[in-house]
XYZ file of C-alpha atoms in Angstrom:
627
model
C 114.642 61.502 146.308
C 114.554 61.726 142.555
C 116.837 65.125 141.826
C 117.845 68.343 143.995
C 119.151 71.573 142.567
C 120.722 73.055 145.620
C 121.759 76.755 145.736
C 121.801 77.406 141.937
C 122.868 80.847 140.793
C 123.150 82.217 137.111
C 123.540 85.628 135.514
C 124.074 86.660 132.164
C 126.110 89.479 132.014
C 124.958 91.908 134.207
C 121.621 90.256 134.947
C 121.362 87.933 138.153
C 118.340 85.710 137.400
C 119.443 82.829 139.788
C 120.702 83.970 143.136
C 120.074 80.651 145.417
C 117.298 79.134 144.004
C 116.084 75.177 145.689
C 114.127 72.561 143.778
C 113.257 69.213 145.493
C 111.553 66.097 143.712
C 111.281 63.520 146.276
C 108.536 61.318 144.101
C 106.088 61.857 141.683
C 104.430 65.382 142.418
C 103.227 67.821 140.442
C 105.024 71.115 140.272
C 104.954 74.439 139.053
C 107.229 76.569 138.315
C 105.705 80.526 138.728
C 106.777 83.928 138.449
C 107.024 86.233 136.067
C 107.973 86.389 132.817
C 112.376 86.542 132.818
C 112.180 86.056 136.417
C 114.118 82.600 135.712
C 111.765 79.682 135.335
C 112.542 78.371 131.735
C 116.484 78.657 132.835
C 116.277 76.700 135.666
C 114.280 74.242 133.932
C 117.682 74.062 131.337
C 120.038 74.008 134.271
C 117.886 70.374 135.606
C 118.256 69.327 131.897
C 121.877 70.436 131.789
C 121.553 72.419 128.830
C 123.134 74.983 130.701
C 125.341 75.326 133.634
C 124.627 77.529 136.810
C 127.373 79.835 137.527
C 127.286 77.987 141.233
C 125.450 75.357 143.243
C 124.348 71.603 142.288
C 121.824 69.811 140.749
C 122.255 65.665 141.749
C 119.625 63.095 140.354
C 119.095 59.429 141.758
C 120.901 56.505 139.750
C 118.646 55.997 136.717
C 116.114 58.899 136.554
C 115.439 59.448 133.136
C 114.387 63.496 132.436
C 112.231 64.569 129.704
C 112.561 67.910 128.219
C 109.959 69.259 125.048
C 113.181 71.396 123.496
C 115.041 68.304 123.659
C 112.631 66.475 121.502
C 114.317 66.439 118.087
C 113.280 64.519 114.888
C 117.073 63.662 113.197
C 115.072 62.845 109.970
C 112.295 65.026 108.556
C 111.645 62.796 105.421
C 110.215 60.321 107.765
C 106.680 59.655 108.415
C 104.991 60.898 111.776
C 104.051 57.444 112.635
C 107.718 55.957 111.523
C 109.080 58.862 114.124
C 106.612 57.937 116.957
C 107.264 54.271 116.205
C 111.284 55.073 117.665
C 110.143 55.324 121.232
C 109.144 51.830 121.023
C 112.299 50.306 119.615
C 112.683 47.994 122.109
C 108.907 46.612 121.378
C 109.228 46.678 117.464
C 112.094 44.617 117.162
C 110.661 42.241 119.869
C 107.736 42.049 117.680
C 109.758 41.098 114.427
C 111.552 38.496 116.652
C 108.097 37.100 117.422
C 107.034 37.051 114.201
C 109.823 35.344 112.881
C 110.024 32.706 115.490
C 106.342 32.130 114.731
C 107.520 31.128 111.120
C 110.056 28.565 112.798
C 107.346 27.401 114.664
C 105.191 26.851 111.742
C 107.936 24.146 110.422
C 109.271 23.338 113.685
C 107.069 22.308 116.962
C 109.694 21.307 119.348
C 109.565 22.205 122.902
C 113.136 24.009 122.463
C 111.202 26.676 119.710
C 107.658 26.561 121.747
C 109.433 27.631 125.087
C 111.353 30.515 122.641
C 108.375 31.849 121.458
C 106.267 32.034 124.722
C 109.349 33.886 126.633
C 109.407 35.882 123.700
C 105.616 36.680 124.008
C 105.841 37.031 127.893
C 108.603 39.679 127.490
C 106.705 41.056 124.782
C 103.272 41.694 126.518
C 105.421 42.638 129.826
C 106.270 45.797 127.919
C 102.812 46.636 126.677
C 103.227 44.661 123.799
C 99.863 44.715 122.822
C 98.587 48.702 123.722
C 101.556 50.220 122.571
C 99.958 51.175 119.182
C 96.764 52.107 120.568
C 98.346 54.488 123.523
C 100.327 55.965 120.269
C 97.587 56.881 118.809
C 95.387 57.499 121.901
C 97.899 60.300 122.324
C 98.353 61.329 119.213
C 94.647 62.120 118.148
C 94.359 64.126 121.151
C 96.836 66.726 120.322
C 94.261 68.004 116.970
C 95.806 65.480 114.450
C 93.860 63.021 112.018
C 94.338 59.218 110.888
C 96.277 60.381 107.586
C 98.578 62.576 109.404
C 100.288 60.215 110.895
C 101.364 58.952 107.141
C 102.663 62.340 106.201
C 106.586 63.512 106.496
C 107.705 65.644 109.298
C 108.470 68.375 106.817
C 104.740 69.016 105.511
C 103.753 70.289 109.465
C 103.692 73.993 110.386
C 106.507 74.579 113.666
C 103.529 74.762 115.575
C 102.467 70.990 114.967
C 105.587 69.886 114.746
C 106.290 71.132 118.299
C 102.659 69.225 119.111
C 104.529 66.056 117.341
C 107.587 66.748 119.779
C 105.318 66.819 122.651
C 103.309 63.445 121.404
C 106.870 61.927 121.272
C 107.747 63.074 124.707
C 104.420 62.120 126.856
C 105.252 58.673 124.854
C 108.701 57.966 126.378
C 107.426 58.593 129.650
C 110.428 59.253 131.417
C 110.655 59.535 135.431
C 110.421 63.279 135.336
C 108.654 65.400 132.470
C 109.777 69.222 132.281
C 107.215 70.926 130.514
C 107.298 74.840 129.451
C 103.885 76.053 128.080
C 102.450 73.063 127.563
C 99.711 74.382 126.580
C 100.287 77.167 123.705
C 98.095 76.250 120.862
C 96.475 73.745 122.082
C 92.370 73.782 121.546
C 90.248 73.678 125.079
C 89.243 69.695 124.527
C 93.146 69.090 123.892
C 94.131 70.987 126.892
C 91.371 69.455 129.072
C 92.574 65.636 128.451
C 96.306 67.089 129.080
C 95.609 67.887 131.973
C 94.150 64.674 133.009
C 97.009 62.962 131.356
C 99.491 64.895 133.494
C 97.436 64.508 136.606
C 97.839 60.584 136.436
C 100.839 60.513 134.689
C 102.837 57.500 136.736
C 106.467 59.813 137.152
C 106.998 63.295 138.539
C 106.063 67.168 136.444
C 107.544 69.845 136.409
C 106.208 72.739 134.597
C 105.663 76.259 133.403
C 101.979 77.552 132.557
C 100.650 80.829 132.663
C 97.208 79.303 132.535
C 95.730 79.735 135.496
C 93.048 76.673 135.332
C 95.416 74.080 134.269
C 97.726 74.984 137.580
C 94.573 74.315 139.572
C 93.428 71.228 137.954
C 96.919 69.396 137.461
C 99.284 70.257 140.242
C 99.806 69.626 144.164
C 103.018 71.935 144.176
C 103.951 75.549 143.427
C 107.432 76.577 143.362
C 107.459 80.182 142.981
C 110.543 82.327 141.608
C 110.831 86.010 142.578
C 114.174 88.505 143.063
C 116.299 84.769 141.528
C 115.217 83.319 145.147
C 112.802 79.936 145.051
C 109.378 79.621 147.840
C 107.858 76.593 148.061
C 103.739 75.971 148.168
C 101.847 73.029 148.745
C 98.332 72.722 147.215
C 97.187 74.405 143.703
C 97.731 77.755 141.692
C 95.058 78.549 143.838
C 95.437 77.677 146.988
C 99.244 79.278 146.898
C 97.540 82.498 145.799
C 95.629 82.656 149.290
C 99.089 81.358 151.057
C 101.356 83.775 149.662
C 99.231 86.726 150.642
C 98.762 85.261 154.429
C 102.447 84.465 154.678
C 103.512 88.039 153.290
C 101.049 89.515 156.292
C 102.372 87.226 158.783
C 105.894 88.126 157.959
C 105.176 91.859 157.630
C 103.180 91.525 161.328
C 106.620 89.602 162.786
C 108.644 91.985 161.148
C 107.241 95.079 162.456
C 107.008 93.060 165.820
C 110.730 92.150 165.930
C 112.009 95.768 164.857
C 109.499 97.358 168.092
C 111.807 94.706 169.702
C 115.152 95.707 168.865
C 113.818 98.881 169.371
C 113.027 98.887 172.982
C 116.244 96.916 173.415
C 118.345 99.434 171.543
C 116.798 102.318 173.772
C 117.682 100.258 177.156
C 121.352 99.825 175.929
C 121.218 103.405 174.790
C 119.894 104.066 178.647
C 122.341 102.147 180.467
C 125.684 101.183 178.983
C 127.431 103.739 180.311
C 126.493 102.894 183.962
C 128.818 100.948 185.679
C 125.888 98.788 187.597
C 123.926 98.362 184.695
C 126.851 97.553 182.150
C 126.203 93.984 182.362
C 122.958 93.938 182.101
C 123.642 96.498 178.397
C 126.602 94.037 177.648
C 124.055 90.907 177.814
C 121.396 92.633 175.728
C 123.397 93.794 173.000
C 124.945 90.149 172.291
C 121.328 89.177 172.133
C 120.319 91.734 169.674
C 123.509 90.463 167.977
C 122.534 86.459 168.716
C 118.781 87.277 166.824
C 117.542 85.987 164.340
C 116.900 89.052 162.173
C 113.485 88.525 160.017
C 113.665 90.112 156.485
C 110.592 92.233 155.702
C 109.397 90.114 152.205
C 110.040 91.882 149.248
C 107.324 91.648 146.906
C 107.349 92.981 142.747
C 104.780 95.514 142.765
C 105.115 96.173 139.560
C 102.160 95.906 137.253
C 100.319 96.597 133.895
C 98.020 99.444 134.434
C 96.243 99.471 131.403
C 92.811 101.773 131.037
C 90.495 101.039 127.825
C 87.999 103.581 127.284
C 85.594 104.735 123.869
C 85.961 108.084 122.735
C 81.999 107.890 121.224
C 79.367 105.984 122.817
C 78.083 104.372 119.574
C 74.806 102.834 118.697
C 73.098 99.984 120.672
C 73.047 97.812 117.700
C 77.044 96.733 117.500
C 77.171 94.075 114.689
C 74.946 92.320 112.710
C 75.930 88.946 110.103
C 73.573 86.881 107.936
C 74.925 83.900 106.485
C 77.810 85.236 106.931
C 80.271 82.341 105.352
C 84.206 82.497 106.776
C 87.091 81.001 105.117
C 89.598 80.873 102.606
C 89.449 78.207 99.878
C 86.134 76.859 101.329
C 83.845 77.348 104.083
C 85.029 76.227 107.535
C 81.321 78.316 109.678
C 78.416 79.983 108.772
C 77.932 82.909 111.121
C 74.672 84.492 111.987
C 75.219 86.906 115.056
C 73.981 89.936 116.393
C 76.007 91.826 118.579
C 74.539 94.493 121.097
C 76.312 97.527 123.138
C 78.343 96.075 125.994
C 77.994 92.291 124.968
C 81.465 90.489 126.230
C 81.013 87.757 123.296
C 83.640 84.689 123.721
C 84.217 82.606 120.752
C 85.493 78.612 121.396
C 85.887 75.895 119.046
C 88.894 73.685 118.299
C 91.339 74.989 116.389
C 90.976 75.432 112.735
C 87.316 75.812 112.928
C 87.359 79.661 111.935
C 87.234 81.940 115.371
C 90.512 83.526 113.582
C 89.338 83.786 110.448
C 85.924 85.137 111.543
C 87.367 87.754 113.543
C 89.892 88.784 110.302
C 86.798 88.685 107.907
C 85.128 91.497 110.715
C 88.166 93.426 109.791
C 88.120 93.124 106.348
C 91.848 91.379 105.925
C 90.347 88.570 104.024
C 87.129 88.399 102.026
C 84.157 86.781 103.240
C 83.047 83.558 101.273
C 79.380 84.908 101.106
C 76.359 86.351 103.407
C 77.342 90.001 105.169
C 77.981 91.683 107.896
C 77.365 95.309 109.121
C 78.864 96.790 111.571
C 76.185 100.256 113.717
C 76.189 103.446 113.726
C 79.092 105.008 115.199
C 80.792 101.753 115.869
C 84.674 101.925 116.004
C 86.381 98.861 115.578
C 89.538 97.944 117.591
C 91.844 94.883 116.676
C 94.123 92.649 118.646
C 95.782 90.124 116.186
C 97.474 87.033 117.925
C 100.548 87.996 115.586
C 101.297 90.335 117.111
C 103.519 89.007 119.481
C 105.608 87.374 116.238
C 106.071 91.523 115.135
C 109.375 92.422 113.566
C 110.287 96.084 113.884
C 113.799 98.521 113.497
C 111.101 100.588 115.433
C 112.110 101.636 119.139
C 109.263 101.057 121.919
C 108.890 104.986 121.881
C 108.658 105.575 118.249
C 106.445 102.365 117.678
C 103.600 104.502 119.808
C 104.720 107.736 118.880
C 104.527 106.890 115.020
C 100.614 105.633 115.342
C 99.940 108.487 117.549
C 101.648 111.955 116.848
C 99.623 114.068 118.363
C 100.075 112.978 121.574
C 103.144 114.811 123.794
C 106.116 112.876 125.102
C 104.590 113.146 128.623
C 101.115 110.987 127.840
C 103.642 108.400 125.620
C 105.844 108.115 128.380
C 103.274 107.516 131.081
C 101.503 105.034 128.415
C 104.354 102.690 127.895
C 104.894 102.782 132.134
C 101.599 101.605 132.257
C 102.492 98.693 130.549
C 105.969 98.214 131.770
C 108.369 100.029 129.939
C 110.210 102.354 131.817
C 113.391 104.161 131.457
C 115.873 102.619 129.021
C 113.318 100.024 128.437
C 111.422 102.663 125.835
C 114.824 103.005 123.499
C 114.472 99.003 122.551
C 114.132 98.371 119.097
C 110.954 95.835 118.785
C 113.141 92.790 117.415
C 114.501 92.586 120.453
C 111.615 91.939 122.316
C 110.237 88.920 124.084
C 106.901 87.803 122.661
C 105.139 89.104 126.142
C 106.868 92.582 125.972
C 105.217 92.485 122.102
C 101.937 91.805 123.516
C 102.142 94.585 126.099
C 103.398 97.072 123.616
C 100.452 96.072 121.045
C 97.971 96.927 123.680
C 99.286 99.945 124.795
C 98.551 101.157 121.300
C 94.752 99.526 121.202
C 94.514 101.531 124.635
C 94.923 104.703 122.736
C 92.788 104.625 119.799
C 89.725 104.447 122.268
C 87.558 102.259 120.140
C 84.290 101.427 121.445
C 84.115 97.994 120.314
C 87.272 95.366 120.694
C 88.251 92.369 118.314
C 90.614 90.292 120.102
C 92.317 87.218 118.588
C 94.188 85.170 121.820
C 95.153 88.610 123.408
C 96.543 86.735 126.687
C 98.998 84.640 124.541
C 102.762 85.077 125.897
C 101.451 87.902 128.880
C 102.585 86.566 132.414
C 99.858 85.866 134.443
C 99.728 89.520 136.560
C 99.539 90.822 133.321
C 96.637 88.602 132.298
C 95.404 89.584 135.495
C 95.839 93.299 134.597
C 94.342 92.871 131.513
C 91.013 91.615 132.957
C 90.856 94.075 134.863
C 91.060 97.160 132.333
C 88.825 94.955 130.198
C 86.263 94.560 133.058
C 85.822 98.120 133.471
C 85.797 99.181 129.898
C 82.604 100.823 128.455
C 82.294 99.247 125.203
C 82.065 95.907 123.489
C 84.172 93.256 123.355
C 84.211 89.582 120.659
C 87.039 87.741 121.493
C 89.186 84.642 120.973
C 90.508 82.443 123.605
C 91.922 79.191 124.790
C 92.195 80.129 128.576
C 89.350 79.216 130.627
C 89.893 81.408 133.603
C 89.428 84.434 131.169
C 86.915 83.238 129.473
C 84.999 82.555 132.961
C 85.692 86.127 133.967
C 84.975 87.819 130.662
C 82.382 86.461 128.771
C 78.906 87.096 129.181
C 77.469 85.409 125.991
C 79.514 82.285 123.772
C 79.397 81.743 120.040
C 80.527 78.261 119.332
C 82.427 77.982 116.111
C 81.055 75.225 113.849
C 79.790 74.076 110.300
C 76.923 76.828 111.763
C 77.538 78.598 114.698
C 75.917 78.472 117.775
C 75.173 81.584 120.304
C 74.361 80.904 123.854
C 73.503 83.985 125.737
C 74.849 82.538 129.162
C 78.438 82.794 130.564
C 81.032 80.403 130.245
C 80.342 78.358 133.446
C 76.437 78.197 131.974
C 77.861 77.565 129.316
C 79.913 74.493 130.004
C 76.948 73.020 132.085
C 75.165 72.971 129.537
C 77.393 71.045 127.632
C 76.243 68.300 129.301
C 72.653 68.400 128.391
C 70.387 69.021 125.340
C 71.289 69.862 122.198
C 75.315 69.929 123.219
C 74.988 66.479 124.477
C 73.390 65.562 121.007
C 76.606 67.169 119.476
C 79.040 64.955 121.307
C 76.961 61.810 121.146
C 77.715 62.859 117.229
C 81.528 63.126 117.565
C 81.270 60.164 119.644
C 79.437 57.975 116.559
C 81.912 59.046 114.069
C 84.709 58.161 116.182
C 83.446 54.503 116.453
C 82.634 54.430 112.957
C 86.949 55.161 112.417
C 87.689 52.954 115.199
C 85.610 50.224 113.012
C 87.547 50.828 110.119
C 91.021 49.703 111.756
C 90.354 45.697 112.326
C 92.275 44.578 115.756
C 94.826 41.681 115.536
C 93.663 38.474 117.974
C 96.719 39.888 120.449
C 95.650 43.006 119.898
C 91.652 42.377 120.881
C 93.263 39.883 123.899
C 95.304 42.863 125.147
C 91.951 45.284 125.160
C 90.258 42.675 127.281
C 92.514 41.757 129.246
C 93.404 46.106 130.150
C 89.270 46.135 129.947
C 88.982 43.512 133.105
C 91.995 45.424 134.953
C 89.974 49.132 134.775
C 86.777 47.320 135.480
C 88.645 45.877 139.143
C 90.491 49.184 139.486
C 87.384 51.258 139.260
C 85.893 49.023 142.303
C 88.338 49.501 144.053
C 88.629 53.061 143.539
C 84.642 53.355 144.208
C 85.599 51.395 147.499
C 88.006 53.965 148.375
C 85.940 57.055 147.764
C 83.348 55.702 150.183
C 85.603 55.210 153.042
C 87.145 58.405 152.331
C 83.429 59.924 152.311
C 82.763 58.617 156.124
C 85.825 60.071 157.289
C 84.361 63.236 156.905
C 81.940 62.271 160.004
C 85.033 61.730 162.621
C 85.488 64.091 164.836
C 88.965 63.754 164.424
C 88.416 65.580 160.790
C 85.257 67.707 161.143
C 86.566 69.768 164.455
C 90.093 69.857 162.537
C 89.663 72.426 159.268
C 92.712 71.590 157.712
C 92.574 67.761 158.261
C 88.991 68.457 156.586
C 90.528 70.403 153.457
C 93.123 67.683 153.509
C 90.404 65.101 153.144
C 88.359 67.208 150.419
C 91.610 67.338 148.449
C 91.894 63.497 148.480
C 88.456 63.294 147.587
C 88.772 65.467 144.912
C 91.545 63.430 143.401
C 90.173 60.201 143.794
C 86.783 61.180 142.000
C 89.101 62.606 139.225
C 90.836 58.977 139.349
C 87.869 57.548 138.571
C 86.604 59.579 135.965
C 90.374 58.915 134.254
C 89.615 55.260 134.342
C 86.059 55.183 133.327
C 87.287 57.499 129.955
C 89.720 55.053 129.517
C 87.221 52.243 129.902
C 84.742 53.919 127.504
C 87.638 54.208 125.199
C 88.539 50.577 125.161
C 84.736 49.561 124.855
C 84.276 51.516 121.778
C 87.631 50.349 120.469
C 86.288 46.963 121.487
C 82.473 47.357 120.106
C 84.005 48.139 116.711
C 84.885 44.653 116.208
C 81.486 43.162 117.140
């Protein structure tokens, strides 16, 4: 066993948010942490990392076990390069290497066995530690996470908090410690940075624990839930999921024993009602009320039913013909796309790209808060324009709740205001906040309660699941699905994407618009004129591998990791094959969960291989560059 936190409780001030809550890491799973937002999971997450204390109950780790924490990640000099700050988690490595480089000079006027036999433990140590890939996993890594070759020569201070906190997170997957805590891994991160995350957490050699309110990356990275709720922890094998379908079963099942047990004590109750006062039955009443008293009593679960109730609707119809650009160039000091769209009534039209491409600035151009660079756009007739800016979770306001909504909409009576903000969660006392004082998801909420109202009949929304828990997200889709306008939108999570979008505009140099989903969408990724678009990326990246010449170690260490994939990857096709046949035993065909337990394996090992044949690729292009 790696850690326990047993029986943890913590309140601040009036507020219990711990009130017995249980996490186990016996080896290297991966695991969740779930609930809503303030229902405790960042806090318990400090209470592992004892940046706080609990108020009761323990948290003991094996001898040894090194944690990893993103908020612990500091950088105690911000005049320092990003590769100089990298460069610290391999200390131990750089000044081996120095050592090695200056016994080579000794060498050079000394060949005695005493200096030879120096120099070779020296080496041995030395590639022990990964010698020879340490500067090619840092910036494997670190070009992954939306950063370029000269970035890693620039100081700390010249990066934005937001890649700074990508920098902390490069730093942390780096020192790979036995367990990695993780909260929002995720938040702004691009789709290709989040999709090599997640295979970088799936294999990653020690134990996760996390936070993520995105949905996809739950399913595709982790084999354990641990959900919060009421300060209490429940515990869920499989992915997001899979403990989806489990917590609604066991919440029946309990209800169904629960209702069974009380008919129970019910019947018993009525025979010790009929016959406790009858001196030949007394016994018998005597006997059954120590067993009501010996019983086990089962607690009906309490759920939170409490949700967003949101209800988007257009007060005119509008004309068929939504939007219309030509040329349309987007930007500030020069031109990052070239947009030319058309946009018809009741299109759900979801913008990707990596970040910095433009879907921001595209969508702020459409609303006229920064100029276009050059073509037009027009906007039908009858076309009004509701916007959702991904700032506004960052909002600053004296402002209560109520007067935020009542201010932007004063003809509406106290009555409709109230029942607005209840909609999306503010209730009683809740309405009197002032905005400062609100968490970035109670921001979001209160920023689309006030779209709601203005009953647009087309929607601009920039990242409008950012910081909203995921029954909120949930919510959301919902009101969006049954809306009666149009809708262009921003996002990084998948799972909305999937369920919203029915045509994609990928940002670029010039756009492309695919009128297919986002499931069409990715299969097609693989093929055609997408494929031709990678095989691009995939040139120029060889062409800046080329222009960094490999040391002799360093070209020995490629080959050497190159033969080790090569003899993994057979042994890992060996394995899928046997795990294949199993599927025609009867002892796992006439046995449904031994069969889902065998389709999970599969699953992983086919995304084992495709981990190590990346990786492969990766080292055969670093590799190719030299020939």
């Amino acid at each position: 066993m790696k850690l326990q936190a047993s029986n943890i409780y913590k309140s601040y001030g009036a507020q219990d948010v711990l009130s017995g809550a249980n996490l186990t890491v016996k080896g290297n799973e991966k695991i969740a942490l779930v609930g809503r937002n303030g229902c405790g999971k960042t806090t318990l997450m400090k209470i592992i990392c004892r940046i706080e204390e609990p108020d009761q109950g323990s948290v003991v780790m094996a001898s040894g076990t090194r944690l990893g924490y993103l908020s612990q990640i500091t950088f105690e000099d911000e005049q320092r390069t990003v590769y100089e700050e990298l460069l610290t988690v391999f200390e131990e490595l750089t000044t081996l290497q120095a050592r090695l480089e200056s016994q080579a000079l000794v060498l050079e006027k000394d060949h005695s066995d005493q200096q030879l036999e120096k120099y070779e433990k020296l080496q041995t140590r030395f590639e022990a530690l990964g010698g020879y890939d340490y500067e090619y996993e840092l910036k494997n890594v670190f070009f992954h996470f939306q950063f370029e070759e000269a970035d890693l020569h620039k100081k700390l201070e010249e990066f934005s908090s937001g890649q700074r906190t990508r920098i902390g997170l490069v730093k942390l997957l780096l020192t790979k410690p036995d367990i990695l805590l993780l909260d929002e891994p995720t938040n702004h991160l691009d789709i290709e940075s989040i999709e090599w995350l997640e295979g970088y957490i799936k294999h990653y050699p020690g134990a996760v624990i996390l936070v993520s309110h995105d949905r996809m990356f739950l399913d595709h990275v982790v084999d354990e839930i641990v959900e919060i709720e009421f300060g209490k922890t429940m515990r869920f094998p499989g992915s997001y999921s899979h403990y989806v379908k489990a917590k609604e079963e066991y919440i029946e099942k309990n209800h169904e024993a629960f209702l069974r047990q009380q008919e129970e004590i019910e019947r018993i109750s009525a025979l010790i009602e009929k016959f406790r006062y009858k001196k030949n039955k007394a016994a018998f009443a005597q006997s059954k009320i120590k067993y009501l008293d010996r019983m086990e009593k089962i607690e009906d679960v309490k759920t939170d039913q409490s949700r967003m109730k949101a209800h988007f609707s257009s007060a005119r119809k509008g004309g068929k013909r939504v939007l219309e650009t030509e040329g349309l160039k987007v930007g500030y000091d020069t031109i990052l796309s070239t947009v030319d769209l058309t946009v018809m009534k009741g299109d759900r039209l979801g913008i990707v790209g990596p970040n910095g491409i433009g879907k921001s600035t595209f969508i702020k151009t459409l609303m006229e808060k920064i100029p276009s660079l050059g073509g037009y756009f027009h906007f039908g007739h009858q076309i009004d324009v509701g916007y959702f800016d991904q700032d506004s979770a960052q909002i600053t306001s004296d402002k209560t709740v109520i007067d935020t909504l009542w201010d932007n909409f004063p003809m509406i009576d106290q009555t409709q205001i109230r029942n607005t903000l209840a909609a999306f969660l503010f209730t009683q006392d809740e309405v009197f906040k002032e905005v400062y004082n609100l968490s970035g998801g109670e921001k979001v909420r209160l920023a689309l309660a006030c779209l709601m109202l203005e009953h647009d009949n087309v929607l601009l929304l920039d990242e409008p699941t950012n910081h909203l828990d995921i029954p909120s997200k949930e919510a959301l889709e919902k009101a969006l699905e049954d809306y009666d306008g149009t809708i262009l939108f921003v996002s990084h999570d998948r799972m909305f994407l999937k369920k919203m979008a029915n045509r994609i505009m990928e940002m670029g140099p010039q756009c492309k618009v695919y009128n297919i989903n986002y499931e069409e969408y990715l299969e097609k990724k693989g093929t055609g004129e997408l494929a031709e678009a990678k095989k691009e990326i995939k040139e120029v990246s060889k062409q800046e591998v080329r222009s960094s010449k490999l040391t002799f170690n360093e070209e020995k260490a490629i080959k050497n990791r190159i033969a080790k994939l090569e003899k993994l990857l057979e042994e890992a096709d060996a394995d899928l094959e046997s795990l294949r046949e199993l599927r025609f035993e009867p002892e796992y065909y006439q046995d449904y969960r031994k069969m889902e337990e065998l389709d999970a394996q599969i699953d992983d090992k086919h995304n084992e291989i495709a981990a190590l044949t990346k990786e492969w690729e990766e080292k055969m292009i670093r590799l190719e560059g030299e020939e």
